Short mmCIF file of C-alpha atoms and ligand atoms in Angstrom, two decimals:
data_model
loop_
_atom_site.label_atom_id
_atom_site.label_comp_id
_atom_site.label_asym_id
_atom_site.label_seq_id
_atom_site.Cartn_x
_atom_site.Cartn_y
_atom_site.Cartn_z
CA MET Q 16 -0.26 -0.30 0.10
CA THR Q 17 1.79 3.30 -0.76
CA ASN Q 18 1.56 6.34 1.44
CA ASN Q 19 -0.81 8.33 -0.52
CA GLN Q 20 -4.23 5.51 0.00
CA LYS Q 21 -2.93 4.74 3.81
CA GLU Q 22 -3.85 9.09 3.96
CA ARG Q 23 -6.55 9.11 1.87
CA ALA Q 24 -9.40 6.74 2.47
CA ASN Q 25 -10.66 3.81 0.03
CA PHE Q 26 -13.00 1.89 -1.06
CA GLY Q 27 -12.15 -1.60 0.18
CA SER Q 28 -13.00 -4.20 -2.09
CA LYS Q 29 -13.28 -5.00 -5.70
CA ILE Q 30 -16.92 -5.16 -6.14
CA GLY Q 31 -16.89 -2.41 -3.08
CA VAL Q 32 -16.49 -0.48 -5.52
CA ILE Q 33 -18.10 -1.81 -8.69
CA LEU Q 34 -21.14 -1.54 -6.19
CA ALA Q 35 -20.99 1.62 -5.19
CA THR Q 36 -19.98 3.06 -8.34
CA ALA Q 37 -23.29 1.35 -10.05
CA GLY Q 38 -25.14 1.99 -7.21
CA SER Q 39 -24.57 5.46 -7.98
CA ALA Q 40 -25.50 5.31 -11.77
CA VAL Q 41 -28.73 2.68 -11.31
CA GLY Q 42 -31.21 5.67 -9.70
CA LEU Q 43 -34.46 7.08 -10.89
CA GLY Q 44 -33.25 7.71 -14.40
CA ASN Q 45 -33.41 3.88 -15.00
CA VAL Q 46 -37.00 2.85 -13.19
CA TRP Q 47 -38.20 6.12 -14.49
CA ARG Q 48 -36.83 8.35 -17.21
CA PHE Q 49 -35.53 4.50 -19.28
CA PRO Q 50 -39.10 2.86 -18.87
CA TYR Q 51 -40.95 6.35 -19.71
CA MET Q 52 -38.20 6.94 -23.00
CA THR Q 53 -38.49 3.58 -24.46
CA GLY Q 54 -41.76 4.02 -24.63
CA GLU Q 55 -42.28 7.21 -26.14
CA ASN Q 56 -39.60 6.39 -28.56
CA GLY Q 57 -40.54 2.81 -30.51
CA GLY Q 58 -39.26 0.60 -27.73
CA ALA Q 59 -37.06 -2.18 -29.24
CA VAL Q 60 -35.46 0.26 -31.60
CA PHE Q 61 -34.24 2.51 -28.80
CA ILE Q 62 -33.12 -0.27 -26.73
CA ILE Q 63 -30.96 -1.33 -29.54
CA ILE Q 64 -29.12 2.91 -29.52
CA TYR Q 65 -29.10 2.88 -26.31
CA ILE Q 66 -27.01 -0.49 -25.68
CA ALA Q 67 -24.48 0.80 -28.64
CA CYS Q 68 -23.94 4.04 -27.63
CA VAL Q 69 -23.27 3.22 -24.15
CA LEU Q 70 -20.37 0.67 -25.65
CA LEU Q 71 -18.71 2.94 -28.12
CA LEU Q 72 -19.55 5.86 -25.62
CA GLY Q 73 -20.00 5.53 -22.74
CA ILE Q 74 -17.86 3.05 -21.29
CA PRO Q 75 -15.09 5.81 -23.41
CA CYS Q 76 -16.79 9.03 -21.29
CA MET Q 77 -16.35 6.67 -17.45
CA VAL Q 78 -13.27 5.72 -18.29
CA SER Q 79 -12.46 9.00 -18.93
CA GLU Q 80 -13.40 10.06 -15.18
CA PHE Q 81 -12.39 7.58 -13.46
CA ILE Q 82 -8.52 8.37 -14.86
CA ILE Q 83 -9.04 11.95 -13.42
CA GLY Q 84 -10.00 11.36 -10.41
CA ARG Q 85 -7.49 8.02 -9.65
CA HIS Q 86 -4.86 9.88 -10.52
CA GLY Q 87 -6.18 13.00 -8.92
CA GLN Q 88 -6.64 10.87 -5.04
CA SER Q 89 -9.17 14.05 -3.91
CA ASN Q 90 -11.81 15.46 -4.88
CA SER Q 91 -13.85 16.57 -8.42
CA PRO Q 92 -12.50 20.07 -9.25
CA ARG Q 93 -9.42 19.19 -7.36
CA SER Q 94 -8.68 16.27 -9.60
CA TYR Q 95 -9.46 18.62 -12.64
CA ARG Q 96 -6.42 21.40 -11.47
CA LEU Q 97 -4.20 19.29 -10.80
CA LEU Q 98 -3.60 18.01 -14.28
CA ALA Q 99 -5.27 21.49 -15.87
CA ASN Q 100 -1.64 22.87 -13.92
CA GLY Q 101 -3.20 26.08 -14.08
CA THR Q 102 -5.62 26.33 -17.38
CA LEU Q 103 -8.98 27.14 -17.57
CA TRP Q 104 -8.79 23.28 -18.03
CA GLY Q 105 -9.80 23.32 -13.25
CA LEU Q 106 -12.90 24.88 -14.35
CA VAL Q 107 -14.86 21.94 -15.50
CA GLY Q 108 -14.80 20.02 -12.06
CA TYR Q 109 -16.00 23.73 -10.47
CA MET Q 110 -19.01 23.44 -13.14
CA GLY Q 111 -19.38 19.48 -12.01
CA LEU Q 112 -19.63 20.73 -8.81
CA LEU Q 113 -22.38 22.70 -9.49
CA THR Q 114 -24.10 20.41 -11.62
CA GLY Q 115 -23.89 18.27 -8.96
CA PHE Q 116 -25.50 20.89 -6.21
CA LEU Q 117 -28.58 21.17 -8.70
CA ILE Q 118 -28.54 17.92 -9.61
CA MET Q 119 -30.07 16.69 -5.99
CA GLY Q 120 -32.10 19.62 -5.82
CA TYR Q 121 -34.73 18.59 -7.41
CA TYR Q 122 -33.31 14.70 -7.09
CA VAL Q 123 -34.42 14.62 -3.74
CA VAL Q 124 -37.82 15.92 -4.42
CA VAL Q 125 -38.65 13.14 -7.00
CA SER Q 126 -36.93 10.41 -4.33
CA GLY Q 127 -39.02 12.09 -1.21
CA TRP Q 128 -41.91 11.10 -3.57
CA CYS Q 129 -40.28 7.66 -4.27
CA LEU Q 130 -40.83 7.21 -0.35
CA GLN Q 131 -44.57 8.51 -0.45
CA TYR Q 132 -45.48 6.59 -2.18
CA VAL Q 133 -44.35 3.67 -0.11
CA TRP Q 134 -45.82 4.72 2.58
CA ALA Q 135 -48.96 4.99 0.30
CA SER Q 136 -48.10 1.30 -0.21
CA LEU Q 137 -47.29 0.45 3.29
CA THR Q 138 -50.97 2.01 4.69
CA GLY Q 139 -53.08 0.72 1.35
CA ASN Q 140 -53.68 3.64 -0.02
CA MET Q 141 -52.78 2.62 -3.54
CA MET Q 142 -55.43 0.93 -4.34
CA GLY Q 143 -58.06 2.66 -6.79
CA ASP Q 144 -59.65 3.70 -10.36
CA PRO Q 145 -57.28 6.04 -12.63
CA ASP Q 146 -58.35 8.93 -11.57
CA TYR Q 147 -57.59 7.93 -7.61
CA PHE Q 148 -54.14 7.90 -8.93
CA ASN Q 149 -54.11 11.23 -10.57
CA THR Q 150 -55.85 12.95 -7.80
CA TYR Q 151 -53.39 11.38 -5.35
CA TYR Q 152 -51.04 12.30 -7.11
CA THR Q 153 -51.90 16.27 -7.86
CA ASN Q 154 -52.90 16.82 -4.47
CA PHE Q 155 -49.94 15.20 -3.04
CA VAL Q 156 -46.98 16.91 -4.91
CA SER Q 157 -49.41 20.95 -4.33
CA HIS Q 158 -49.48 19.97 -0.76
CA PRO Q 159 -47.47 22.75 1.08
CA PHE Q 160 -45.66 20.51 3.69
CA LYS Q 161 -46.09 16.62 2.94
CA PRO Q 162 -43.24 16.12 0.08
CA ILE Q 163 -40.29 18.75 1.98
CA LEU Q 164 -41.02 16.15 4.67
CA TRP Q 165 -39.94 13.33 2.79
CA VAL Q 166 -37.82 15.64 1.06
CA VAL Q 167 -36.23 15.98 5.01
CA VAL Q 168 -36.19 12.09 5.21
CA ILE Q 169 -34.74 10.78 2.43
CA LEU Q 170 -32.08 13.29 2.77
CA GLY Q 171 -31.69 12.58 6.97
CA MET Q 172 -31.16 8.85 5.76
CA THR Q 173 -27.93 9.97 2.48
CA HIS Q 174 -26.67 11.77 4.95
CA LEU Q 175 -26.42 9.91 7.78
CA ILE Q 176 -24.85 6.99 5.57
CA ILE Q 177 -22.44 9.71 4.14
CA GLU Q 178 -20.86 10.82 7.16
CA HIS Q 179 -19.89 7.22 8.23
CA GLY Q 180 -17.24 7.81 5.73
CA ILE Q 181 -15.85 5.94 2.49
CA ARG Q 182 -15.72 2.45 3.84
CA ASN Q 183 -18.34 2.29 6.74
CA GLY Q 184 -20.99 4.27 4.74
CA ILE Q 185 -20.77 4.08 0.91
CA GLU Q 186 -19.65 0.71 0.66
CA ARG Q 187 -21.17 -0.45 3.70
CA ALA Q 188 -24.56 0.61 2.55
CA SER Q 189 -24.05 -0.31 -1.23
CA LYS Q 190 -23.29 -3.83 -1.11
CA VAL Q 191 -26.91 -3.76 1.15
CA MET Q 192 -29.20 -1.67 -0.55
CA MET Q 193 -27.45 -2.90 -5.10
CA PRO Q 194 -28.03 -6.93 -3.75
CA VAL Q 195 -31.99 -6.06 -2.24
CA LEU Q 196 -32.19 -4.09 -5.27
CA PHE Q 197 -31.30 -6.92 -7.49
CA ILE Q 198 -34.03 -9.23 -5.44
CA LEU Q 199 -36.53 -7.01 -5.50
CA LEU Q 200 -36.76 -6.51 -9.51
CA LEU Q 201 -36.54 -9.95 -10.21
CA ILE Q 202 -39.62 -10.16 -8.04
CA ILE Q 203 -41.90 -7.94 -10.07
CA VAL Q 204 -40.13 -9.38 -13.52
CA VAL Q 205 -41.37 -12.10 -12.38
CA ALA Q 206 -44.90 -11.66 -11.66
CA ALA Q 207 -45.05 -9.14 -14.50
CA CYS Q 208 -44.26 -11.52 -16.96
CA MET Q 209 -46.53 -14.20 -15.54
CA LEU Q 210 -49.53 -11.66 -16.13
CA PRO Q 211 -51.95 -12.43 -18.96
CA HIS Q 212 -50.94 -11.01 -22.50
CA ALA Q 213 -47.49 -10.32 -20.65
CA ASP Q 214 -46.09 -11.41 -24.12
CA LYS Q 215 -47.57 -8.18 -26.03
CA GLY Q 216 -45.08 -5.66 -24.01
CA ILE Q 217 -42.44 -8.42 -23.69
CA GLU Q 218 -42.26 -8.16 -27.51
CA PHE Q 219 -42.81 -4.19 -27.63
CA LEU Q 220 -39.10 -4.35 -26.32
CA PHE Q 221 -37.76 -7.02 -27.64
CA LYS Q 222 -38.37 -7.28 -31.64
CA PRO Q 223 -37.43 -4.07 -33.51
CA ASP Q 224 -40.19 -1.83 -35.61
CA PHE Q 225 -36.98 -0.64 -37.79
CA THR Q 226 -39.36 2.24 -39.04
CA LYS Q 227 -40.20 3.71 -35.42
CA PHE Q 228 -36.09 4.99 -36.08
CA ASN Q 229 -35.33 8.33 -36.38
CA GLY Q 230 -32.40 10.77 -35.56
CA SER Q 231 -34.47 12.19 -32.45
CA VAL Q 232 -34.64 8.45 -31.38
CA PHE Q 233 -30.89 8.05 -32.18
CA LEU Q 234 -30.17 11.70 -29.94
CA GLY Q 235 -32.56 10.48 -26.76
CA ALA Q 236 -31.10 7.22 -26.52
CA MET Q 237 -27.13 9.38 -26.61
CA GLY Q 238 -28.22 11.71 -23.94
CA GLN Q 239 -30.11 9.15 -21.76
CA SER Q 240 -26.72 6.65 -21.38
CA PHE Q 241 -25.67 10.04 -19.95
CA TYR Q 242 -27.84 10.22 -17.37
CA SER Q 243 -28.11 6.83 -16.57
CA LEU Q 244 -24.61 6.37 -16.12
CA SER Q 245 -23.85 9.34 -13.90
CA ILE Q 246 -21.08 11.51 -16.59
CA GLY Q 247 -20.22 14.57 -16.60
CA MET Q 248 -20.51 16.10 -13.38
CA GLY Q 249 -18.12 13.95 -11.60
CA ALA Q 250 -19.83 12.54 -9.52
CA LEU Q 251 -17.56 9.21 -11.48
CA VAL Q 252 -14.70 11.57 -11.53
CA THR Q 253 -14.89 11.49 -7.04
CA TYR Q 254 -15.23 7.59 -6.95
CA ALA Q 255 -12.70 6.91 -8.50
CA SER Q 256 -10.50 8.61 -6.81
CA TYR Q 257 -11.21 6.24 -3.99
CA PHE Q 258 -10.46 3.33 -6.02
CA SER Q 259 -6.88 1.48 -5.47
CA LYS Q 260 -4.13 1.86 -8.18
CA SER Q 261 -4.63 -2.08 -8.47
CA THR Q 262 -8.09 -1.32 -10.24
CA ASN Q 263 -8.45 -2.01 -13.57
CA LEU Q 264 -10.84 1.25 -15.13
CA THR Q 265 -11.99 -0.31 -18.13
CA LYS Q 266 -12.51 -3.26 -16.41
CA SER Q 267 -14.85 -1.94 -13.81
CA ALA Q 268 -16.36 0.27 -16.45
CA VAL Q 269 -17.60 -2.19 -18.62
CA GLN Q 270 -19.06 -4.19 -15.25
CA ILE Q 271 -20.82 -1.25 -13.87
CA VAL Q 272 -21.70 -0.22 -17.47
CA SER Q 273 -23.87 -4.23 -17.93
CA ILE Q 274 -24.77 -3.81 -14.47
CA ASP Q 275 -26.94 -0.30 -15.21
CA SER Q 276 -28.07 -1.46 -18.50
CA MET Q 277 -29.10 -4.93 -17.65
CA VAL Q 278 -31.18 -2.92 -14.30
CA ALA Q 279 -32.86 -0.48 -17.29
CA ILE Q 280 -33.77 -3.11 -19.64
CA LEU Q 281 -34.94 -5.39 -16.49
CA ALA Q 282 -37.43 -2.56 -15.40
CA GLY Q 283 -38.75 -2.49 -18.95
CA LEU Q 284 -39.15 -5.67 -17.75
CA MET Q 285 -41.15 -4.96 -14.98
CA ILE Q 286 -43.29 -2.02 -16.74
CA PHE Q 287 -44.94 -3.25 -20.64
CA PRO Q 288 -45.54 -6.39 -19.81
CA ALA Q 289 -48.00 -4.71 -16.51
CA ALA Q 290 -48.82 -2.22 -18.46
CA PHE Q 291 -49.95 -4.06 -22.25
CA SER Q 292 -51.77 -6.56 -20.27
CA VAL Q 293 -53.91 -4.52 -18.54
CA GLY Q 294 -54.14 -1.75 -22.44
CA ILE Q 295 -52.75 0.66 -20.84
CA SER Q 296 -50.85 2.71 -22.90
CA PRO Q 297 -46.34 3.17 -22.20
CA ASP Q 298 -45.97 6.46 -23.79
CA SER Q 299 -47.39 8.02 -20.62
CA GLY Q 300 -44.15 10.41 -20.23
CA PRO Q 301 -42.54 11.22 -17.26
CA SER Q 302 -46.10 11.05 -15.05
CA LEU Q 303 -45.26 6.97 -16.47
CA ILE Q 304 -44.68 6.03 -12.58
CA PHE Q 305 -46.14 7.77 -10.39
CA ILE Q 306 -49.43 7.93 -12.23
CA THR Q 307 -49.62 5.39 -14.18
CA LEU Q 308 -47.68 2.73 -12.92
CA PRO Q 309 -49.94 2.54 -10.52
CA ASN Q 310 -53.29 2.65 -11.69
CA VAL Q 311 -50.58 -0.29 -14.10
CA PHE Q 312 -50.43 -2.53 -10.69
CA ALA Q 313 -53.78 -1.73 -9.37
CA GLN Q 314 -55.41 -2.95 -12.21
CA ALA Q 315 -53.08 -6.10 -13.47
CA PHE Q 316 -53.01 -7.44 -9.66
CA ALA Q 317 -57.21 -6.88 -9.48
CA ALA Q 318 -58.01 -10.36 -9.30
CA PHE Q 319 -55.38 -11.22 -6.91
CA PRO Q 320 -55.75 -8.47 -4.11
CA VAL Q 321 -52.50 -9.45 -1.66
CA THR Q 322 -50.16 -9.51 -5.22
CA GLY Q 323 -50.95 -5.87 -6.37
CA TYR Q 324 -50.38 -4.65 -2.02
CA ILE Q 325 -46.88 -6.51 -2.97
CA VAL Q 326 -46.21 -5.90 -5.79
CA SER Q 327 -47.14 -1.86 -5.54
CA LEU Q 328 -44.76 -1.65 -1.93
CA LEU Q 329 -42.16 -3.21 -3.68
CA PHE Q 330 -41.95 -1.48 -6.70
CA PHE Q 331 -41.67 1.61 -4.65
CA VAL Q 332 -39.22 0.35 -1.49
CA LEU Q 333 -37.17 -0.65 -5.41
CA LEU Q 334 -37.11 2.72 -6.50
CA SER Q 335 -36.14 4.76 -3.35
CA VAL Q 336 -33.09 2.20 -2.58
CA ALA Q 337 -32.49 2.84 -6.58
CA ALA Q 338 -32.42 6.93 -5.75
CA LEU Q 339 -31.08 6.90 -2.75
CA THR Q 340 -27.80 5.05 -3.99
CA SER Q 341 -27.70 8.19 -6.14
CA LEU Q 342 -28.12 11.26 -3.41
CA MET Q 343 -24.79 9.26 -2.39
CA SER Q 344 -22.90 10.21 -5.47
CA LEU Q 345 -24.54 13.33 -5.80
CA HIS Q 346 -24.20 13.88 -1.91
CA GLU Q 347 -20.19 12.87 -1.43
CA VAL Q 348 -19.35 15.04 -4.96
CA CYS Q 349 -20.32 17.67 -2.54
CA THR Q 350 -19.52 16.90 0.84
CA ALA Q 351 -15.53 15.41 -0.97
CA PHE Q 352 -15.84 19.02 -1.79
CA PHE Q 353 -16.01 21.00 0.69
CA GLN Q 354 -13.80 18.11 3.91
CA GLU Q 355 -10.91 19.02 1.57
CA ASP Q 356 -11.11 21.83 0.39
CA MET Q 357 -12.80 23.94 2.92
CA HIS Q 358 -10.38 21.95 5.52
CA THR Q 359 -13.24 21.50 7.53
CA SER Q 360 -14.21 18.16 9.01
CA ARG Q 361 -15.96 15.72 7.38
CA ARG Q 362 -18.24 15.23 9.24
CA GLY Q 363 -19.06 19.54 9.11
CA ALA Q 364 -18.67 19.05 5.00
CA ALA Q 365 -21.54 16.95 4.97
CA ILE Q 366 -24.14 18.77 7.04
CA VAL Q 367 -23.18 22.06 5.72
CA VAL Q 368 -24.16 19.96 1.91
CA THR Q 369 -27.57 18.72 3.55
CA THR Q 370 -28.08 21.83 4.98
CA LEU Q 371 -27.43 23.53 1.44
CA THR Q 372 -29.77 20.86 -0.17
CA ALA Q 373 -31.98 20.73 2.05
CA ILE Q 374 -32.77 24.37 1.92
CA ILE Q 375 -32.83 24.05 -3.19
CA GLY Q 376 -34.75 21.08 -2.48
CA THR Q 377 -37.51 22.44 -0.45
CA PHE Q 378 -38.28 25.97 -2.94
CA CYS Q 379 -37.38 23.56 -5.91
CA SER Q 380 -40.45 20.53 -3.61
CA LEU Q 381 -42.51 24.27 -3.70
CA SER Q 382 -41.95 25.20 -7.26
CA PHE Q 383 -44.34 21.70 -7.87
CA GLY Q 384 -47.34 23.63 -5.78
CA ALA Q 385 -47.58 25.55 -2.92
CA ALA Q 386 -45.77 27.82 -4.38
CA SER Q 387 -45.70 27.19 -8.28
CA GLU Q 388 -46.26 31.19 -9.01
CA GLU Q 389 -44.48 33.16 -7.40
CA LEU Q 390 -41.69 30.06 -7.73
CA THR Q 391 -42.48 30.10 -12.60
CA PHE Q 392 -39.88 31.80 -14.55
CA PHE Q 393 -40.06 32.49 -17.96
CA GLY Q 394 -42.59 29.86 -17.87
CA ARG Q 395 -40.60 26.90 -16.19
CA SER Q 396 -40.62 26.54 -12.56
CA LEU Q 397 -37.46 25.86 -10.71
CA PHE Q 398 -37.63 22.29 -10.61
CA GLY Q 399 -38.10 22.29 -14.41
CA TRP Q 400 -35.15 24.48 -14.49
CA PHE Q 401 -33.32 22.95 -12.20
CA ASP Q 402 -34.34 19.80 -14.71
CA PHE Q 403 -33.59 21.44 -17.57
CA LEU Q 404 -29.90 23.02 -17.20
CA THR Q 405 -28.65 19.94 -15.57
CA GLY Q 406 -29.87 17.31 -18.21
CA GLN Q 407 -29.70 18.90 -21.28
CA ILE Q 408 -26.84 21.95 -20.82
CA LEU Q 409 -24.64 21.10 -18.14
CA LEU Q 410 -24.29 17.62 -17.92
CA PRO Q 411 -23.63 17.27 -21.84
CA LEU Q 412 -20.97 20.30 -21.71
CA GLY Q 413 -19.51 18.35 -18.20
CA GLY Q 414 -19.85 15.12 -20.78
CA PHE Q 415 -17.74 17.47 -23.73
CA LEU Q 416 -15.07 19.27 -21.94
CA THR Q 417 -13.82 16.07 -19.86
CA CYS Q 418 -13.24 14.10 -23.50
CA LEU Q 419 -11.35 16.93 -24.95
CA PHE Q 420 -9.96 17.48 -21.85
CA ILE Q 421 -8.65 14.11 -21.63
CA GLY Q 422 -7.97 13.20 -25.50
CA TRP Q 423 -6.49 16.85 -26.03
CA PHE Q 424 -4.94 18.23 -23.61
CA VAL Q 425 -3.74 15.55 -21.01
CA PRO Q 426 -0.07 14.73 -21.54
CA HIS Q 427 -0.46 10.32 -23.34
CA LYS Q 428 1.43 9.13 -20.91
CA VAL Q 429 -0.43 10.06 -17.95
CA VAL Q 430 -3.62 8.10 -19.99
CA ARG Q 431 -1.99 5.49 -20.63
CA ASP Q 432 -0.80 5.35 -17.13
CA GLU Q 433 -3.53 5.13 -15.71
CA PHE Q 434 -5.34 3.50 -18.08
CA THR Q 435 -2.86 -0.12 -17.74
CA ASN Q 436 -2.24 0.52 -14.16
CA TRP Q 437 1.32 1.90 -14.70
CA GLY Q 438 2.01 -1.27 -17.85
CA GLU Q 439 0.68 -3.99 -15.39
CA LEU Q 440 -2.19 -4.15 -17.91
CA SER Q 441 -1.51 -4.59 -21.87
CA GLY Q 442 -3.97 -1.84 -22.58
CA ARG Q 443 -4.87 -3.79 -25.46
CA PHE Q 444 -7.70 -1.03 -26.02
CA PHE Q 445 -5.69 2.03 -25.18
CA HIS Q 446 -5.68 2.68 -28.86
CA LEU Q 447 -9.48 2.45 -29.58
CA PHE Q 448 -9.92 4.19 -26.05
CA ILE Q 449 -8.03 7.41 -27.33
CA PHE Q 450 -9.27 7.05 -31.19
CA LEU Q 451 -13.30 7.18 -29.39
CA ILE Q 452 -12.50 9.79 -26.99
CA ARG Q 453 -10.76 12.34 -28.70
CA TYR Q 454 -13.24 11.77 -32.11
CA ILE Q 455 -15.98 9.52 -31.95
CA CYS Q 456 -17.59 11.12 -28.33
CA PRO Q 457 -17.06 14.84 -28.90
CA PHE Q 458 -18.44 14.66 -32.09
CA ALA Q 459 -21.86 12.59 -30.65
CA ILE Q 460 -22.18 14.76 -27.65
CA LEU Q 461 -22.15 18.24 -29.86
CA CYS Q 462 -24.55 16.33 -31.54
CA ILE Q 463 -27.07 15.51 -28.84
CA PHE Q 464 -26.54 18.43 -27.26
CA LEU Q 465 -27.54 20.85 -30.31
CA HIS Q 466 -31.06 18.44 -30.11
CA GLU Q 467 -31.65 19.16 -27.14
CA MET Q 468 -31.26 22.96 -27.72
CA GLY Q 469 -33.55 22.43 -31.00
CA VAL Q 470 -30.73 23.29 -33.64
CA ILE Q 471 -30.58 20.07 -35.99
N1 LIG N 519 -26.78 8.19 -12.86
C1 LIG N 519 -28.57 8.05 -11.76
C2 LIG N 519 -29.46 7.46 -12.84
O1 LIG N 519 -29.74 7.16 -13.41
C3 LIG N 519 -28.46 10.10 -12.49
C4 LIG N 519 -27.12 10.78 -11.82
C5 LIG N 519 -26.71 11.38 -12.44
C6 LIG N 519 -26.46 10.40 -10.09
C7 LIG N 519 -25.51 12.19 -12.30
C8 LIG N 519 -25.79 10.97 -10.19
C9 LIG N 519 -24.98 12.08 -10.48
O2 LIG N 519 -30.55 8.55 -11.84
#
């Protein structure tokens, strides 16, 4: 063990590295965003392109962030600064920090809703007709303090884990939560696929209809792959700074990406068979999870009352667990920065981050309901602004700059050393990696960006 590793906290095991980082990647993006994007974009075709994007763009971008973090052995802004050598590239790390903080601001709100739905399922309130679920959702999100209460609860849980540090907090929690998540997912998939007419949903997911292919499906899939893999805001840089010198960066990225994609596809296998079985359209946009899905479960399992209750409960527990492991990584990006750059204790840093997040989370939540008029700017709520600014501008921009940074600015030797663990690994894919990160990834991200801005 080098001195560096002794001083700085790190993950204690390979499986810890994989589960914690996969925990960051697997989140609401997989269970909430992926299914509705698939529904809106034609099913199997979207999935095929998504997988291609993940392999060709996701893996190289993830490896680049790992290189920056493990080389820097520090929080994300400092890791960028170290390689930037006093140039403006150092600012990319700060941009990531801001992005992470803003994502956290609205992510806690939706995570809080998940907890409310766990509670509602538990107390038997997730039964009724479509109108009931619609009203339930609207009343809840516009309630003056209930959603805020849940923001505080999920943030409190995140805080407790973060305060316990890297090994005892993040790694330990991930080792418990990720297997739980898998088991819940498999149980619901089996239940959903056993419903009558489930095969239509399975067909929708796996039988491509190439007439559905168009440019926006392609760019949507690319954007989704970045969001889902937590690329572009320093979460991967921060976690990689806790990797050991013997962690194989490429292999880990492949494993993490595989887990993330598998969870997304399983989430589809949980939702579409159930939706098709009761004839509900799967392309109902972001409200899919909180309005359509409870209704789908209630109807699909109407003949088996206890099963319906259990499936709905397990589903929202699953969603909350997925959200929590992602929140941990967002929190850690900011906590590590305050701890190291402001020279505070970990506890103090975590308290600052939690308090600030609670404040912006409260405003985001209020912008939905109680104070929607006051907190709407240029026709978009505060929540909407955070989502738009991060997902559509800051994340692609962060990813884009990181590719250029690694591909064109950072000395090849540093990149190669990190890639091959100082010559210990063969580095067979190094040239392919450099080619993708120099030319293909920046070009592709630029296209996503221009598409999202409505330019192409
Ligand atoms: N990848 C997470 C998800 O799929 C979202 C996220 C983005 C988390 C960026 C951390 C950083 O939900």
